[in-house]
Amino acid sequence: IARQVCQALEAAHARGVVHRDLKPENVFICRKRDADFVKVLDFGISKVRAADAEQVRVTKTGQLVGTPLYMSPEQARGELDVDHRADVYALGVMLFEMLSGAPPFDGPSPASVLVKALTTPAPSLRGVAGVPSTVADVVARALAKDPELRPQSVTDFVLALRSERPESLLPETRAMAVVTPR
């Protein structure tokens, strides 16, 4: 599933599109020709990197967009120049949740989740049953507060996972990003 999500994001990022709201609810698993096929949906708040502000108005300037549990620290700070590494962070959150059963940051309100994402180091997956320390380290890098410390692309992220534990990955499959109109 993670590899296919990465493939879909690679396709979007190659076209200059940053999802900005990657979360489990936006990842659909379909059955196609006796195989699971992942679709990444809902690019409703995506950002087109090369678009001029007058051409594309997805959100108001400075408005927080995204789902707090999966929102990168730079999104939570309201930074205007959020890039593809915000999607790497969200993918790290999703993998953390898939492997541990809980998101890395949680709280009673969206604001409390954002405060933790901004100020608290992400918990480690080391010691979680069945999670190799090398995989825990790759996910920890994806959850870095500083985008410069994260894998610099979803390609780098999946390559790091593949090199750390190749037997845990599914055979090569295809995935797609689906932009749905609102």
mmCIF file of C-alpha atoms in Angstrom:
data_model
loop_
_atom_site.group_PDB
_atom_site.id
_atom_site.type_symbol
_atom_site.label_atom_id
_atom_site.label_comp_id
_atom_site.label_asym_id
_atom_site.label_seq_id
_atom_site.Cartn_x
_atom_site.Cartn_y
_atom_site.Cartn_z
ATOM 1 C CA ILE A 1 0.000 0.000 0.000
ATOM 2 C CA ALA A 2 2.769 2.429 0.935
ATOM 3 C CA ARG A 3 4.647 1.800 -2.290
ATOM 4 C CA GLN A 4 1.534 2.392 -4.385
ATOM 5 C CA VAL A 5 0.730 5.606 -2.483
ATOM 6 C CA CYS A 6 4.302 6.703 -3.193
ATOM 7 C CA GLN A 7 3.883 5.926 -6.897
ATOM 8 C CA ALA A 8 0.705 8.003 -7.059
ATOM 9 C CA LEU A 9 2.366 10.891 -5.236
ATOM 10 C CA GLU A 10 5.421 10.638 -7.497
ATOM 11 C CA ALA A 11 3.117 11.099 -10.483
ATOM 12 C CA ALA A 12 1.430 14.116 -8.892
ATOM 13 C CA HIS A 13 4.714 15.683 -7.743
ATOM 14 C CA ALA A 14 6.244 15.191 -11.213
ATOM 15 C CA ARG A 15 3.408 17.389 -12.515
ATOM 16 C CA GLY A 16 4.035 20.014 -9.849
ATOM 17 C CA VAL A 17 1.036 19.059 -7.669
ATOM 18 C CA VAL A 18 1.338 18.775 -3.874
ATOM 19 C CA HIS A 19 -1.620 16.931 -2.301
ATOM 20 C CA ARG A 20 -1.512 18.731 1.110
ATOM 21 C CA ASP A 21 -4.233 16.526 2.651
ATOM 22 C CA LEU A 22 -2.887 13.007 2.393
ATOM 23 C CA LYS A 23 -4.639 10.772 4.930
ATOM 24 C CA PRO A 24 -6.090 7.254 5.048
ATOM 25 C CA GLU A 25 -9.519 8.512 4.000
ATOM 26 C CA ASN A 26 -7.975 9.679 0.705
ATOM 27 C CA VAL A 27 -6.374 6.320 -0.090
ATOM 28 C CA PHE A 28 -8.743 3.828 -1.701
ATOM 29 C CA ILE A 29 -7.870 0.206 -2.295
ATOM 30 C CA CYS A 30 -9.649 -1.342 -5.254
ATOM 31 C CA ARG A 31 -9.546 -4.883 -6.564
ATOM 32 C CA LYS A 32 -8.405 -5.080 -10.172
ATOM 33 C CA ARG A 33 -7.465 -8.271 -12.014
ATOM 34 C CA ASP A 34 -7.008 -10.255 -8.797
ATOM 35 C CA ALA A 35 -4.687 -7.633 -7.280
ATOM 36 C CA ASP A 36 -5.084 -4.693 -4.951
ATOM 37 C CA PHE A 37 -4.811 -1.327 -6.675
ATOM 38 C CA VAL A 38 -4.373 1.891 -4.709
ATOM 39 C CA LYS A 39 -5.931 5.195 -5.751
ATOM 40 C CA VAL A 40 -5.036 8.468 -4.056
ATOM 41 C CA LEU A 41 -8.080 10.718 -4.171
ATOM 42 C CA ASP A 42 -9.277 14.177 -3.181
ATOM 43 C CA PHE A 43 -6.785 16.672 -4.474
ATOM 44 C CA GLY A 44 -9.311 19.363 -3.514
ATOM 45 C CA ILE A 45 -6.815 21.450 -1.524
ATOM 46 C CA SER A 46 -3.773 20.514 -3.569
ATOM 47 C CA LYS A 47 -1.242 23.115 -4.534
ATOM 48 C CA VAL A 48 0.097 23.505 -8.040
ATOM 49 C CA ARG A 49 3.732 24.585 -7.665
ATOM 50 C CA ALA A 50 4.115 26.396 -10.952
ATOM 51 C CA ALA A 51 0.734 28.112 -10.920
ATOM 52 C CA ASP A 52 0.500 31.855 -10.704
ATOM 53 C CA ALA A 53 -1.555 33.125 -7.755
ATOM 54 C CA GLU A 54 -3.996 34.760 -10.162
ATOM 55 C CA GLN A 55 -4.450 31.516 -12.130
ATOM 56 C CA VAL A 56 -5.189 29.187 -9.226
ATOM 57 C CA ARG A 57 -6.874 30.200 -5.982
ATOM 58 C CA VAL A 58 -7.187 27.037 -3.918
ATOM 59 C CA THR A 59 -7.073 28.691 -0.496
ATOM 60 C CA LYS A 60 -6.849 32.116 1.029
ATOM 61 C CA THR A 61 -3.321 33.311 1.684
ATOM 62 C CA GLY A 62 -2.104 32.042 5.033
ATOM 63 C CA GLN A 63 -5.116 29.812 5.680
ATOM 64 C CA LEU A 64 -4.386 26.468 7.320
ATOM 65 C CA VAL A 65 -5.345 23.614 5.030
ATOM 66 C CA GLY A 66 -5.234 19.918 5.747
ATOM 67 C CA THR A 67 -6.209 17.440 8.430
ATOM 68 C CA PRO A 68 -4.419 18.140 11.745
ATOM 69 C CA LEU A 69 -3.397 14.511 12.430
ATOM 70 C CA TYR A 70 -1.521 14.368 9.094
ATOM 71 C CA MET A 71 -0.530 18.028 8.671
ATOM 72 C CA SER A 72 3.175 18.792 8.391
ATOM 73 C CA PRO A 73 4.727 21.300 10.804
ATOM 74 C CA GLU A 74 5.212 23.806 7.975
ATOM 75 C CA GLN A 75 1.500 23.574 7.136
ATOM 76 C CA ALA A 76 0.630 23.972 10.825
ATOM 77 C CA ARG A 77 2.759 27.144 10.934
ATOM 78 C CA GLY A 78 0.772 28.501 7.993
ATOM 79 C CA GLU A 79 3.809 28.744 5.736
ATOM 80 C CA LEU A 80 2.916 29.761 2.214
ATOM 81 C CA ASP A 81 5.587 27.780 0.364
ATOM 82 C CA VAL A 82 4.588 24.233 1.352
ATOM 83 C CA ASP A 83 6.141 21.734 -1.031
ATOM 84 C CA HIS A 84 6.072 17.985 -1.752
ATOM 85 C CA ARG A 85 7.882 17.236 1.514
ATOM 86 C CA ALA A 86 4.605 17.960 3.336
ATOM 87 C CA ASP A 87 3.231 14.884 1.559
ATOM 88 C CA VAL A 88 6.317 12.904 2.682
ATOM 89 C CA TYR A 89 5.521 13.926 6.267
ATOM 90 C CA ALA A 90 1.861 12.882 5.916
ATOM 91 C CA LEU A 91 2.950 9.547 4.473
ATOM 92 C CA GLY A 92 5.241 9.120 7.486
ATOM 93 C CA VAL A 93 2.293 9.758 9.799
ATOM 94 C CA MET A 94 0.202 7.205 7.909
ATOM 95 C CA LEU A 95 2.947 4.577 8.103
ATOM 96 C CA PHE A 96 3.469 5.293 11.802
ATOM 97 C CA GLU A 97 -0.239 4.733 12.345
ATOM 98 C CA MET A 98 -0.285 1.590 10.174
ATOM 99 C CA LEU A 99 2.616 0.068 12.111
ATOM 100 C CA SER A 100 1.677 1.135 15.645
ATOM 101 C CA GLY A 101 -2.113 1.387 15.548
ATOM 102 C CA ALA A 102 -2.135 5.059 16.588
ATOM 103 C CA PRO A 103 -0.996 8.357 15.055
ATOM 104 C CA PRO A 104 2.231 9.873 16.408
ATOM 105 C CA PHE A 105 0.385 12.932 17.742
ATOM 106 C CA ASP A 106 -3.124 12.988 19.124
ATOM 107 C CA GLY A 107 -5.131 15.180 21.418
ATOM 108 C CA PRO A 108 -8.573 16.344 22.457
ATOM 109 C CA SER A 109 -8.730 19.095 19.831
ATOM 110 C CA PRO A 110 -7.251 19.933 16.437
ATOM 111 C CA ALA A 111 -5.258 22.758 18.037
ATOM 112 C CA SER A 112 -3.694 20.424 20.609
ATOM 113 C CA VAL A 113 -2.645 18.015 17.852
ATOM 114 C CA LEU A 114 -1.033 20.862 15.903
ATOM 115 C CA VAL A 115 0.824 22.111 18.999
ATOM 116 C CA LYS A 116 2.249 18.625 19.562
ATOM 117 C CA ALA A 117 3.217 18.296 15.895
ATOM 118 C CA LEU A 118 5.064 21.611 16.166
ATOM 119 C CA THR A 119 6.736 21.202 19.553
ATOM 120 C CA THR A 120 7.010 17.538 20.552
ATOM 121 C CA PRO A 121 9.450 15.079 18.999
ATOM 122 C CA ALA A 122 7.651 12.245 17.240
ATOM 123 C CA PRO A 123 7.568 9.062 19.298
ATOM 124 C CA SER A 124 9.724 6.225 18.076
ATOM 125 C CA LEU A 125 8.480 3.028 16.485
ATOM 126 C CA ARG A 126 11.487 1.242 17.982
ATOM 127 C CA GLY A 127 10.173 -1.388 20.323
ATOM 128 C CA VAL A 128 6.821 -1.736 18.551
ATOM 129 C CA ALA A 129 6.323 -5.450 17.963
ATOM 130 C CA GLY A 130 7.213 -6.515 14.436
ATOM 131 C CA VAL A 131 8.713 -3.169 13.370
ATOM 132 C CA PRO A 132 12.424 -3.464 12.545
ATOM 133 C CA SER A 133 14.557 -0.638 13.912
ATOM 134 C CA THR A 134 15.664 0.267 10.396
ATOM 135 C CA VAL A 135 12.045 0.800 9.301
ATOM 136 C CA ALA A 136 11.392 2.794 12.490
ATOM 137 C CA ASP A 137 14.328 5.030 11.554
ATOM 138 C CA VAL A 138 13.032 5.662 8.018
ATOM 139 C CA VAL A 139 9.596 6.626 9.384
ATOM 140 C CA ALA A 140 11.269 8.854 12.004
ATOM 141 C CA ARG A 141 13.115 10.694 9.219
ATOM 142 C CA ALA A 142 9.808 11.263 7.403
ATOM 143 C CA LEU A 143 8.400 12.790 10.613
ATOM 144 C CA ALA A 144 11.234 15.310 11.011
ATOM 145 C CA LYS A 145 10.019 18.802 11.906
ATOM 146 C CA ASP A 146 12.467 20.303 9.394
ATOM 147 C CA PRO A 147 11.591 19.383 5.784
ATOM 148 C CA GLU A 148 15.323 19.409 4.933
ATOM 149 C CA LEU A 149 15.819 16.409 7.253
ATOM 150 C CA ARG A 150 13.061 14.308 5.651
ATOM 151 C CA PRO A 151 13.487 12.103 2.610
ATOM 152 C CA GLN A 152 13.517 14.726 -0.131
ATOM 153 C CA SER A 153 10.960 12.927 -2.285
ATOM 154 C CA VAL A 154 8.529 10.046 -2.048
ATOM 155 C CA THR A 155 10.951 8.212 -4.323
ATOM 156 C CA ASP A 156 13.702 8.616 -1.714
ATOM 157 C CA PHE A 157 11.259 7.504 0.974
ATOM 158 C CA VAL A 158 10.234 4.276 -0.772
ATOM 159 C CA LEU A 159 13.845 3.533 -1.763
ATOM 160 C CA ALA A 160 14.879 3.880 1.872
ATOM 161 C CA LEU A 161 12.117 1.480 2.916
ATOM 162 C CA ARG A 162 13.041 -0.936 0.137
ATOM 163 C CA SER A 163 16.736 -0.899 1.047
ATOM 164 C CA GLU A 164 16.002 -1.313 4.739
ATOM 165 C CA ARG A 165 13.601 -4.228 4.485
ATOM 166 C CA PRO A 166 12.994 -5.426 0.934
ATOM 167 C CA GLU A 167 11.103 -8.562 1.971
ATOM 168 C CA SER A 168 8.363 -6.445 3.561
ATOM 169 C CA LEU A 169 7.384 -4.754 0.324
ATOM 170 C CA LEU A 170 4.811 -5.975 -2.120
ATOM 171 C CA PRO A 171 5.690 -6.892 -5.691
ATOM 172 C CA GLU A 172 5.872 -3.968 -8.085
ATOM 173 C CA THR A 173 2.377 -2.707 -8.846
ATOM 174 C CA ARG A 174 0.756 0.319 -10.406
ATOM 175 C CA ALA A 175 -1.077 3.100 -8.649
ATOM 176 C CA MET A 176 -2.726 6.279 -9.739
ATOM 177 C CA ALA A 177 -3.588 9.723 -8.464
ATOM 178 C CA VAL A 178 -7.157 10.693 -9.197
ATOM 179 C CA VAL A 179 -8.049 14.378 -9.155
ATOM 180 C CA THR A 180 -11.740 14.599 -8.345
ATOM 181 C CA PRO A 181 -13.767 17.762 -8.932
ATOM 182 C CA ARG A 182 -15.458 19.297 -5.920
#
